[in-house]
Every structure is written in C-alpha cells, then in structure tokens.
mmCIF file of C-alpha atoms in Angstrom:
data_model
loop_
_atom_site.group_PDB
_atom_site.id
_atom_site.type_symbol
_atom_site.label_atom_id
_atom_site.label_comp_id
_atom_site.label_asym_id
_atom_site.label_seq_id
_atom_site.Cartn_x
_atom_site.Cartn_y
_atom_site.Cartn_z
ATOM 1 C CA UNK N 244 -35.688 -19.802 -11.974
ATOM 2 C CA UNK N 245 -32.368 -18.845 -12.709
ATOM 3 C CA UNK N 246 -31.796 -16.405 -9.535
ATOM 4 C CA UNK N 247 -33.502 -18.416 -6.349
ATOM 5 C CA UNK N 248 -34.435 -16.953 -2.842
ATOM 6 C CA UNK N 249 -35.231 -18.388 0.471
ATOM 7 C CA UNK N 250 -34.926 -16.861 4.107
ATOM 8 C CA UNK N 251 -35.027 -19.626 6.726
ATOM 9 C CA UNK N 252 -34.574 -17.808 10.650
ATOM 10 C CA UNK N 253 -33.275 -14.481 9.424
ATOM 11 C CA UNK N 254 -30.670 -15.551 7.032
ATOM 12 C CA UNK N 255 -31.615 -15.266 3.136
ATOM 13 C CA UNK N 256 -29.581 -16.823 0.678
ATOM 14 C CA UNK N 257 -29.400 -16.126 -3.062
ATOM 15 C CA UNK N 258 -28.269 -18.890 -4.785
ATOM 16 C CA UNK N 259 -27.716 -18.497 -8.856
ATOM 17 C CA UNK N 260 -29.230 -21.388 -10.724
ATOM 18 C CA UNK N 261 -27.251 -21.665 -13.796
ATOM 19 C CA UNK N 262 -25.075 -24.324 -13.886
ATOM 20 C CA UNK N 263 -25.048 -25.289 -16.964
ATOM 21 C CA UNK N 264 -23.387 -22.154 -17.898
ATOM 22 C CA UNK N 265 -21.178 -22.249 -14.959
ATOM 23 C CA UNK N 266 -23.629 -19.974 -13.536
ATOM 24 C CA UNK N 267 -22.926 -17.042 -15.599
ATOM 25 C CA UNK N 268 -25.134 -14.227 -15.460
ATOM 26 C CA UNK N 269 -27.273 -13.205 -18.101
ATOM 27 C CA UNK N 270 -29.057 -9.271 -18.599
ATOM 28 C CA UNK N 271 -32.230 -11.130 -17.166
ATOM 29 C CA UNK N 272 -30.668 -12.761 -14.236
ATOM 30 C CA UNK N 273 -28.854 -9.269 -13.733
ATOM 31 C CA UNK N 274 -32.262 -7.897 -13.456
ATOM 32 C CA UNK N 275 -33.278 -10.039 -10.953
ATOM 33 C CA UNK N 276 -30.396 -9.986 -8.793
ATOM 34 C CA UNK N 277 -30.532 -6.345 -8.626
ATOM 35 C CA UNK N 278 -34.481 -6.654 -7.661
ATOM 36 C CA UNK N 279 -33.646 -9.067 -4.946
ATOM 37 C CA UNK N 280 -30.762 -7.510 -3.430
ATOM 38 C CA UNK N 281 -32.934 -4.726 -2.987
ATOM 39 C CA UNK N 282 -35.834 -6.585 -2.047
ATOM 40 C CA UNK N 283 -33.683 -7.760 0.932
ATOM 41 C CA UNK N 284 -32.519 -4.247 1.473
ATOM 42 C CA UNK N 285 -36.343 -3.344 2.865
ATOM 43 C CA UNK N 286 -36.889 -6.671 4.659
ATOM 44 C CA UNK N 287 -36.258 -6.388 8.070
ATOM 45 C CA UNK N 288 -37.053 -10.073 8.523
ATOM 46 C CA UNK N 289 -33.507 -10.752 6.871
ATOM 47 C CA UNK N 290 -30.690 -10.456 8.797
ATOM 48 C CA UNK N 291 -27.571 -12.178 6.597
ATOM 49 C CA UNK N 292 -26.942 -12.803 3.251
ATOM 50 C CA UNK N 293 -25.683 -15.910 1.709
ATOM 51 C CA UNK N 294 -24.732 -16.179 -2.042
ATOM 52 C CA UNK N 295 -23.499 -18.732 -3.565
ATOM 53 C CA UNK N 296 -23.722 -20.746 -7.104
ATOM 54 C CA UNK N 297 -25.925 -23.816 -7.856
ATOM 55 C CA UNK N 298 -24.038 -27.085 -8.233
ATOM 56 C CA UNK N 299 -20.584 -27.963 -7.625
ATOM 57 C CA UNK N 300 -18.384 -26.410 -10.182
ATOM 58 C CA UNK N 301 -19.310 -22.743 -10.514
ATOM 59 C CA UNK N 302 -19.974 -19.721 -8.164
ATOM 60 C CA UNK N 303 -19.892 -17.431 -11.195
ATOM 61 C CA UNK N 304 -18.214 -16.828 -14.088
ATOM 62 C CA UNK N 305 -19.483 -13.254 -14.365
ATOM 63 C CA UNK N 306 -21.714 -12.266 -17.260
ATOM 64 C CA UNK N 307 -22.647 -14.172 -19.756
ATOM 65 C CA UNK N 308 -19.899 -13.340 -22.913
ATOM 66 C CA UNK N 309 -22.452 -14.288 -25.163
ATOM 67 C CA UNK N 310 -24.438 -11.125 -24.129
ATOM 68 C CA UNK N 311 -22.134 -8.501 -24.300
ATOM 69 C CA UNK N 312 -22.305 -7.931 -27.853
ATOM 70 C CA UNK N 313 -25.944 -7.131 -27.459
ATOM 71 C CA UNK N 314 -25.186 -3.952 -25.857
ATOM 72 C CA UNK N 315 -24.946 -1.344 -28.613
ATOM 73 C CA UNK N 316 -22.172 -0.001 -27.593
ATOM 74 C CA UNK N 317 -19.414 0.332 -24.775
ATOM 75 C CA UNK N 318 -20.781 3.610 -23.388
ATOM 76 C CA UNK N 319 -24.286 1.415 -22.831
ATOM 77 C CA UNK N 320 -22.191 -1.148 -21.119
ATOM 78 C CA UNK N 321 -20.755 0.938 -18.806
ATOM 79 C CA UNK N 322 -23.992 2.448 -18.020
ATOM 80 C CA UNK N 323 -25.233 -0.926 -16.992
ATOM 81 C CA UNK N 324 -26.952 -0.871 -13.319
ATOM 82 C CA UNK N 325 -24.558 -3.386 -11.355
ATOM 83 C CA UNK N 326 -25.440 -6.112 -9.260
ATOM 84 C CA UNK N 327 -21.823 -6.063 -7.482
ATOM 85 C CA UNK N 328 -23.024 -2.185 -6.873
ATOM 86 C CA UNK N 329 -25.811 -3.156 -5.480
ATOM 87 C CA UNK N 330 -24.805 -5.897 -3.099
ATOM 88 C CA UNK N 331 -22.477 -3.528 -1.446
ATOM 89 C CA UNK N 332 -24.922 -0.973 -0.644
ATOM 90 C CA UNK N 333 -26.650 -3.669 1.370
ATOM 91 C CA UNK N 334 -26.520 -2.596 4.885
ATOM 92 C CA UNK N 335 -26.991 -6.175 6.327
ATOM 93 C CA UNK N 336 -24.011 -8.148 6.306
ATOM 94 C CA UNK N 337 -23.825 -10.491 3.263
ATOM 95 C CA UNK N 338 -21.820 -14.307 2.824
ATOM 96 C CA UNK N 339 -20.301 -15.896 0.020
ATOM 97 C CA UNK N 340 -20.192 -19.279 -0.019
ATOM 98 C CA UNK N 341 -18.024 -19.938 -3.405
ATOM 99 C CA UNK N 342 -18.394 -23.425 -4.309
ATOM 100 C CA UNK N 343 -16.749 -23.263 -7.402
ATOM 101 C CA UNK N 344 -15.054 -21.168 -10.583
ATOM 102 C CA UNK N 345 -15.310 -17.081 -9.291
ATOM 103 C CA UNK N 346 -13.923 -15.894 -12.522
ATOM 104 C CA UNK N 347 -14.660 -11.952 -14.057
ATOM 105 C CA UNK N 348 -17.695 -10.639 -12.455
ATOM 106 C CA UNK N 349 -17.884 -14.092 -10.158
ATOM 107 C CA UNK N 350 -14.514 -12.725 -8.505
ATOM 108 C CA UNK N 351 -16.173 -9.043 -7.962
ATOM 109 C CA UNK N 352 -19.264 -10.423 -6.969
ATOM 110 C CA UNK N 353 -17.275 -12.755 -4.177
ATOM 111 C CA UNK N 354 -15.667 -9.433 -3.189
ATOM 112 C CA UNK N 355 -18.350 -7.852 -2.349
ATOM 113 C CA UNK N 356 -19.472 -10.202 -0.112
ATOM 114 C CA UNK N 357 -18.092 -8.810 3.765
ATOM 115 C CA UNK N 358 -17.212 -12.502 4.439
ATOM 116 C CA UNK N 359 -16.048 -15.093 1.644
ATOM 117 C CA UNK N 360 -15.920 -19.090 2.196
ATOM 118 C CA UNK N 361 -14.378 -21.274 -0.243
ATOM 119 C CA UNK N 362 -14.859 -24.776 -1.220
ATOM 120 C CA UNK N 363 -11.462 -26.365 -1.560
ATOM 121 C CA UNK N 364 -12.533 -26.767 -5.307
ATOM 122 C CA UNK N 365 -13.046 -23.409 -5.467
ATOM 123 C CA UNK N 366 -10.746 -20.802 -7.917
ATOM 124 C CA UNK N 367 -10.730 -17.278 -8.173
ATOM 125 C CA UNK N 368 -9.856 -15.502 -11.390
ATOM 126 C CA UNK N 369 -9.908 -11.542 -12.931
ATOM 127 C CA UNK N 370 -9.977 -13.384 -16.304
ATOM 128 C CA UNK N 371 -11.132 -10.613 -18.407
ATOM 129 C CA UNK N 372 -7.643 -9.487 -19.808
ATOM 130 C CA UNK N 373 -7.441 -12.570 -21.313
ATOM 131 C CA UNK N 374 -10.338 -11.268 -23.623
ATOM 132 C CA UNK N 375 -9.142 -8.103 -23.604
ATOM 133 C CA UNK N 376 -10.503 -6.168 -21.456
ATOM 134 C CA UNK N 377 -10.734 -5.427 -17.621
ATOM 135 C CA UNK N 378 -13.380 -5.837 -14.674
ATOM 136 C CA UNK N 379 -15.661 -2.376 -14.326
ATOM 137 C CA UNK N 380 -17.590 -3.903 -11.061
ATOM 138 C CA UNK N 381 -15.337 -2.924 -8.635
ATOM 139 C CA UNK N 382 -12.537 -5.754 -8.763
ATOM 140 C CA UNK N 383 -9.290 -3.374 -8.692
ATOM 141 C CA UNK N 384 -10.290 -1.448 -5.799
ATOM 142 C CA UNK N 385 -11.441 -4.332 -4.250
ATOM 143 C CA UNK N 386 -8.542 -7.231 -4.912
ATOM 144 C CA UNK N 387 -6.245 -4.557 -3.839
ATOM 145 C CA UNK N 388 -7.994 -3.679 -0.683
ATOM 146 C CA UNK N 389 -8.045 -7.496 0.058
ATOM 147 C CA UNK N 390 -4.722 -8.940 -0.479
ATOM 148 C CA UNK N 391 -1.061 -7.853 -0.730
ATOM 149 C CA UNK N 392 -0.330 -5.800 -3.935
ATOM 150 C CA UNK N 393 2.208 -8.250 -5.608
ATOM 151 C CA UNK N 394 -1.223 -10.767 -5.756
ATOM 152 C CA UNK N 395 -3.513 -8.676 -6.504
ATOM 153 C CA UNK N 396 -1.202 -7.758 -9.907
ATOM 154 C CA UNK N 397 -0.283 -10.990 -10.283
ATOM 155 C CA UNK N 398 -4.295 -12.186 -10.813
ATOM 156 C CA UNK N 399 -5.224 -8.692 -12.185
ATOM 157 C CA UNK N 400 -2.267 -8.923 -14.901
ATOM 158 C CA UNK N 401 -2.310 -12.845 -15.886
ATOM 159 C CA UNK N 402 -5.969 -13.635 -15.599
ATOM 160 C CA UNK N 403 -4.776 -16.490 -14.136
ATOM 161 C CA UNK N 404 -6.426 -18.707 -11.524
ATOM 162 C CA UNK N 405 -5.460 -18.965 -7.945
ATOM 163 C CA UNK N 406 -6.533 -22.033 -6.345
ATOM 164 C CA UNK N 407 -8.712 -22.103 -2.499
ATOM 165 C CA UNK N 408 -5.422 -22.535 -0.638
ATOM 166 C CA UNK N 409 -3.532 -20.135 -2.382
ATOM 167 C CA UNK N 410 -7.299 -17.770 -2.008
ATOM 168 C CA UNK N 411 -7.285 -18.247 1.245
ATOM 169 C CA UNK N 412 -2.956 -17.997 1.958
ATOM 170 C CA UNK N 413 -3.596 -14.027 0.321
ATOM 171 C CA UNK N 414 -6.836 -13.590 2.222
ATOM 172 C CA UNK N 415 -9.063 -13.258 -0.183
ATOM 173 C CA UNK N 416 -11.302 -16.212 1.792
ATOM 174 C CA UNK N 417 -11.291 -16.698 5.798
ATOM 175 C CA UNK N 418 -12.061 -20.473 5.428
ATOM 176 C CA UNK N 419 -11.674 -23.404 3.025
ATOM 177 C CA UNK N 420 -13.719 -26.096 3.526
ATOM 178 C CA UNK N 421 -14.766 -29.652 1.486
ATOM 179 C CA UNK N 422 -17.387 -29.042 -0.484
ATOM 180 C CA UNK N 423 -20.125 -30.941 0.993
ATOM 181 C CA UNK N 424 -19.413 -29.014 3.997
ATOM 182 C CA UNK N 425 -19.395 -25.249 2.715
ATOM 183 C CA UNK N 426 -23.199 -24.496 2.837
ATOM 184 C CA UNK N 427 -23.235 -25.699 6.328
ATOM 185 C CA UNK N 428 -20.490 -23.414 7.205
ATOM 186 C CA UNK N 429 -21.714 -20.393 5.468
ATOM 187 C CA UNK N 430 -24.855 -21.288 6.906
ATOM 188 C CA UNK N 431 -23.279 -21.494 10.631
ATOM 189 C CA UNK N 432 -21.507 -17.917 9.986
ATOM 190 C CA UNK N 433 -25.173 -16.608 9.360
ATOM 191 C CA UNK N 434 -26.842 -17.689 11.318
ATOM 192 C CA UNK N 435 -24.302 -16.726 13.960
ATOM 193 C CA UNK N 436 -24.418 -13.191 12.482
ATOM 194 C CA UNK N 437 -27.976 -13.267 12.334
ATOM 195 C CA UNK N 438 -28.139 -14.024 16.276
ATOM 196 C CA UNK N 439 -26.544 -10.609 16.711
ATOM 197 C CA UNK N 440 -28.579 -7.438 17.328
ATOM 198 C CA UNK N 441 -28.909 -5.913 13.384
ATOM 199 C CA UNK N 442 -28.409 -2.654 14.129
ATOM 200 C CA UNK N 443 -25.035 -3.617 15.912
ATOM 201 C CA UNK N 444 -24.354 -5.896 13.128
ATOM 202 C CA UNK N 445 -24.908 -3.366 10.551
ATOM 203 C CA UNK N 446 -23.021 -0.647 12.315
ATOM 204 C CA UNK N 447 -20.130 -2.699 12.573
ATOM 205 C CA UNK N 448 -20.090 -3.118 8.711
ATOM 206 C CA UNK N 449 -20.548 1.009 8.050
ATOM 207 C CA UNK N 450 -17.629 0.672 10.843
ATOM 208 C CA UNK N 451 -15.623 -1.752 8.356
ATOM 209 C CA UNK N 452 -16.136 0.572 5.124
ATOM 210 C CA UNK N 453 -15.540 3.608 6.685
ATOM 211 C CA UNK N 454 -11.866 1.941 8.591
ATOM 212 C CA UNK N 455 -11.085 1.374 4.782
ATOM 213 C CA UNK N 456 -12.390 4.293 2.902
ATOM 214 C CA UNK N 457 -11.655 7.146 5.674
ATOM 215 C CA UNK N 458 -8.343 8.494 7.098
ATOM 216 C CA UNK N 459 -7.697 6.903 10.397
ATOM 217 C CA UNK N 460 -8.910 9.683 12.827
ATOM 218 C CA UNK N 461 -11.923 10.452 11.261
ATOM 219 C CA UNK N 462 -12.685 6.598 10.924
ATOM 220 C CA UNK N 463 -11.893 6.105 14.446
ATOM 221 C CA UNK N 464 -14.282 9.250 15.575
ATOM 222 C CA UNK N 465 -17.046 7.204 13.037
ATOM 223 C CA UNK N 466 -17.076 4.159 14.728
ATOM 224 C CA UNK N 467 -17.378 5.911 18.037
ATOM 225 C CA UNK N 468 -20.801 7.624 16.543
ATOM 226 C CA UNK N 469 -22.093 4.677 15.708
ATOM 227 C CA UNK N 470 -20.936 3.330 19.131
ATOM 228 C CA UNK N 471 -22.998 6.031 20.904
ATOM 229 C CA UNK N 472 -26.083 5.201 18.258
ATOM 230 C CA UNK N 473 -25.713 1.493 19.402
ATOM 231 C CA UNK N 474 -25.778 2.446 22.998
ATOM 232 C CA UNK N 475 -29.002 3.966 22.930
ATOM 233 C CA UNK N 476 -31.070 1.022 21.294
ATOM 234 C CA UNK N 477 -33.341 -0.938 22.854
ATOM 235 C CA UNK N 478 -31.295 -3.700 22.024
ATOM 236 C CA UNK N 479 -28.235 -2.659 23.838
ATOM 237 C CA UNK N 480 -30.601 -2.109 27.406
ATOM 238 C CA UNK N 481 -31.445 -5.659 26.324
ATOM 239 C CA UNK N 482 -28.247 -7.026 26.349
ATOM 240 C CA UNK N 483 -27.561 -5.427 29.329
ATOM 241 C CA UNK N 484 -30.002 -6.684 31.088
ATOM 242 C CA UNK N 485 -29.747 -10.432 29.722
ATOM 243 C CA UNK N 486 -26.210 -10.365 30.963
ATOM 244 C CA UNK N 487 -27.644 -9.478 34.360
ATOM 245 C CA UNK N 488 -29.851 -11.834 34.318
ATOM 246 C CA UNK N 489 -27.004 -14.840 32.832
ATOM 247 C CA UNK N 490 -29.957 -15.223 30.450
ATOM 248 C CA UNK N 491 -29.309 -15.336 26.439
ATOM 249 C CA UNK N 492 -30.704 -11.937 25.031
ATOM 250 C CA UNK N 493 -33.489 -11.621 22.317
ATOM 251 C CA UNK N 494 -32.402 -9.150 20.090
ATOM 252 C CA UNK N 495 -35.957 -7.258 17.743
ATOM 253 C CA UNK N 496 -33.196 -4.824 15.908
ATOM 254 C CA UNK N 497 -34.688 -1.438 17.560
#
C-alpha cells in the first residue's frame, strides 16, 4: 500500500509509503488520500491526525513530476480534486510529523496540517519555480499566513530549501526533534489532543481559521458562539463535575 492507515486510542495516522520516490504522490495515491481523509472525516472514533512520510528521508515531495504530463491539459490539472483541500476541511485537528524533504505539494501538504513537527533532517521547499511553475494547493496563502513576509518570498521566489532550524526560527514548525524521536512526539501531541473533549477541540480549530480568515470583531464574536455551543455539551457538565470531584474527566464528544 502506498497510502497506510491505523488509529490506535483515537489518534489515526496516515503515513505515505513511498519512499523510494521520496514519497511523492502519484494520481492513485491522490485518490486514496482524498478517500481517507474523508473516511476520517465520518469516524468519530478518530480524534487527531498524524501524517507523516515512510522512511527517513522524505515527508513528500509533492506529486509525482512524472505524472503531470498525463493530464491533457493545464485546465484538467487545475481541476484536479486536492488532497491539501481536503485535509483542511477536516474538522478534527490534524499533525504533521515531517521526517524528511517537504518540497512542492510536501510543503502545502505540511501546511495544512494545524500543528507541524520537524525532524532535524527535515527541509522545507516551494520548489516548483525551479520547474517553472508555482504551487496551486494552497502554499502562498498559507506560507504567508505562517511566517514573516521577507521568508515566505524568499522560499516562494528561490525554491530554495530552508533547513529544520531555520523552519522552525520562521515558525513554520513548533518543534524540532532527532529523528528517532519525532513519531513519539507527534504521537505525544495526539494523543494529548485526543484526551481533549472533540467538540472543544474542534471548535477551537473553526476558532483558529476564523481568527485568521475574519476581521477581528467578528472573529472575536465567533469564538464566543462556539464558546456558548461548548458550554452546553455534555462534555463541558462533565468537566465540571470531574473538577469537583479532583477526578480526571472522560470526555464521549457529545
């Protein structure tokens, strides 16, 4: 299998299973991440995402070059359903654990993770110029909304690398860690996450798009919706009550 699933105590992780190829990501693979991601979507047994890249030199290089020209033409390739797409409109909060190259669509699909670990081997790249062309999943909006606008042109105009410590020095990654270590770490922020109650978990995304995609008053009258939404789950009574009780609260995300 070249896109692999497992769920072990409410965290899934995707992990994409060529590494041959650096992991790159063919029209079949594309296919299936787009039916896992929403597989996931409609499992409320999954709490957190992880994704990451099989063995220890590649995330993702984004698609596979040798498949472009198998689109008949641009138009068709922009028309392209997008796994990037899709992994944002995941509700639950999703982890990438980038172990490796995240070059072209491997850089978009890192950013549109909520959270992003790095491997110390880890580098980041918008590497399509160099081939001359740019990213279409996402990667301006998103590189720009991520780190200071001097970096974000600086990778978005070169095509250049960045390595983990200059990643995580712009913010594009809260943590750098060695590599034997970054599954376990992506794997403690999940199931960490996972611990939470969902529906708080997954309001406080909405909460996170909506602070960067709304002007500040309406953003700020958002979050207090979803605040009042929150309050009225049986998960929040819960939580009270666990507190009262100095006892650790079981969350069932209703």
């Amino acid at each position: 299998m070249t896109v692999e699933f497992s769920v072990t105590g409410g965290v899934g992780t995707i992990t994409l299973n060529r590494p041959a190829k650096l992991n790159a990501v063919t029209r079949a693979m594309s296919a299936d991440l787009l039916a896992l991601v929403e597989r996931v979507g409609g499992d409320r047994d999954v709490r957190v995402l992880v994704i990451t890249g099989a063995g220890g030199r590649s995330f993702s290089v984004g698609s596979d070059i040798g498949e472009v020209d198998a689109y008949p033409d641009p138009w068709e390739f922009r028309n392209r359903r997008d796994y990037c797409d899709a992994l944002r409109a995941l509700r639950i909060p999703v982890v990438a654990a980038v172990n490796g190259y995240a070059y072209g669509g491997g850089l978009e699909l890192a950013l549109s993770a909520d959270i992003r670990l790095a491997s110390s081997a880890a580098s980041f790249a918008a590497a399509e110029i160099k081939l001359g062309w740019i990213g279409g999943g996402g990667v301006s909006a998103l590189l720009s909304a991520t780190v200071p606008a001097s970096d974000a042109a600086l990778m978005l105009l070169t095509g250049d690398p960045v390595d983990a410590s200059s990643a995580f020095r712009m913010g594009l990654v809260s943590r750098v860690v060695e590599p034997d270590e970054l599954m376990e770490a992506a794997a403690n922020v999940a199931k960490t996450i996972a611990a939470r109650p969902p529906i708080a978990a997954q309001s406080a995304k909405a909460n996170l798009l909506a602070a960067r995609t709304m002007g500040r008053e309406a953003a700020i009258q958002y979050e207090r919706e979803m605040q009042a939404i929150c309050m009225g789950t049986r998960d929040a009574a819960e939580g009270r009550r666990a507190f009262a009780e100095k006892r650790p609260p079981v969350f069932e995300g209703r």
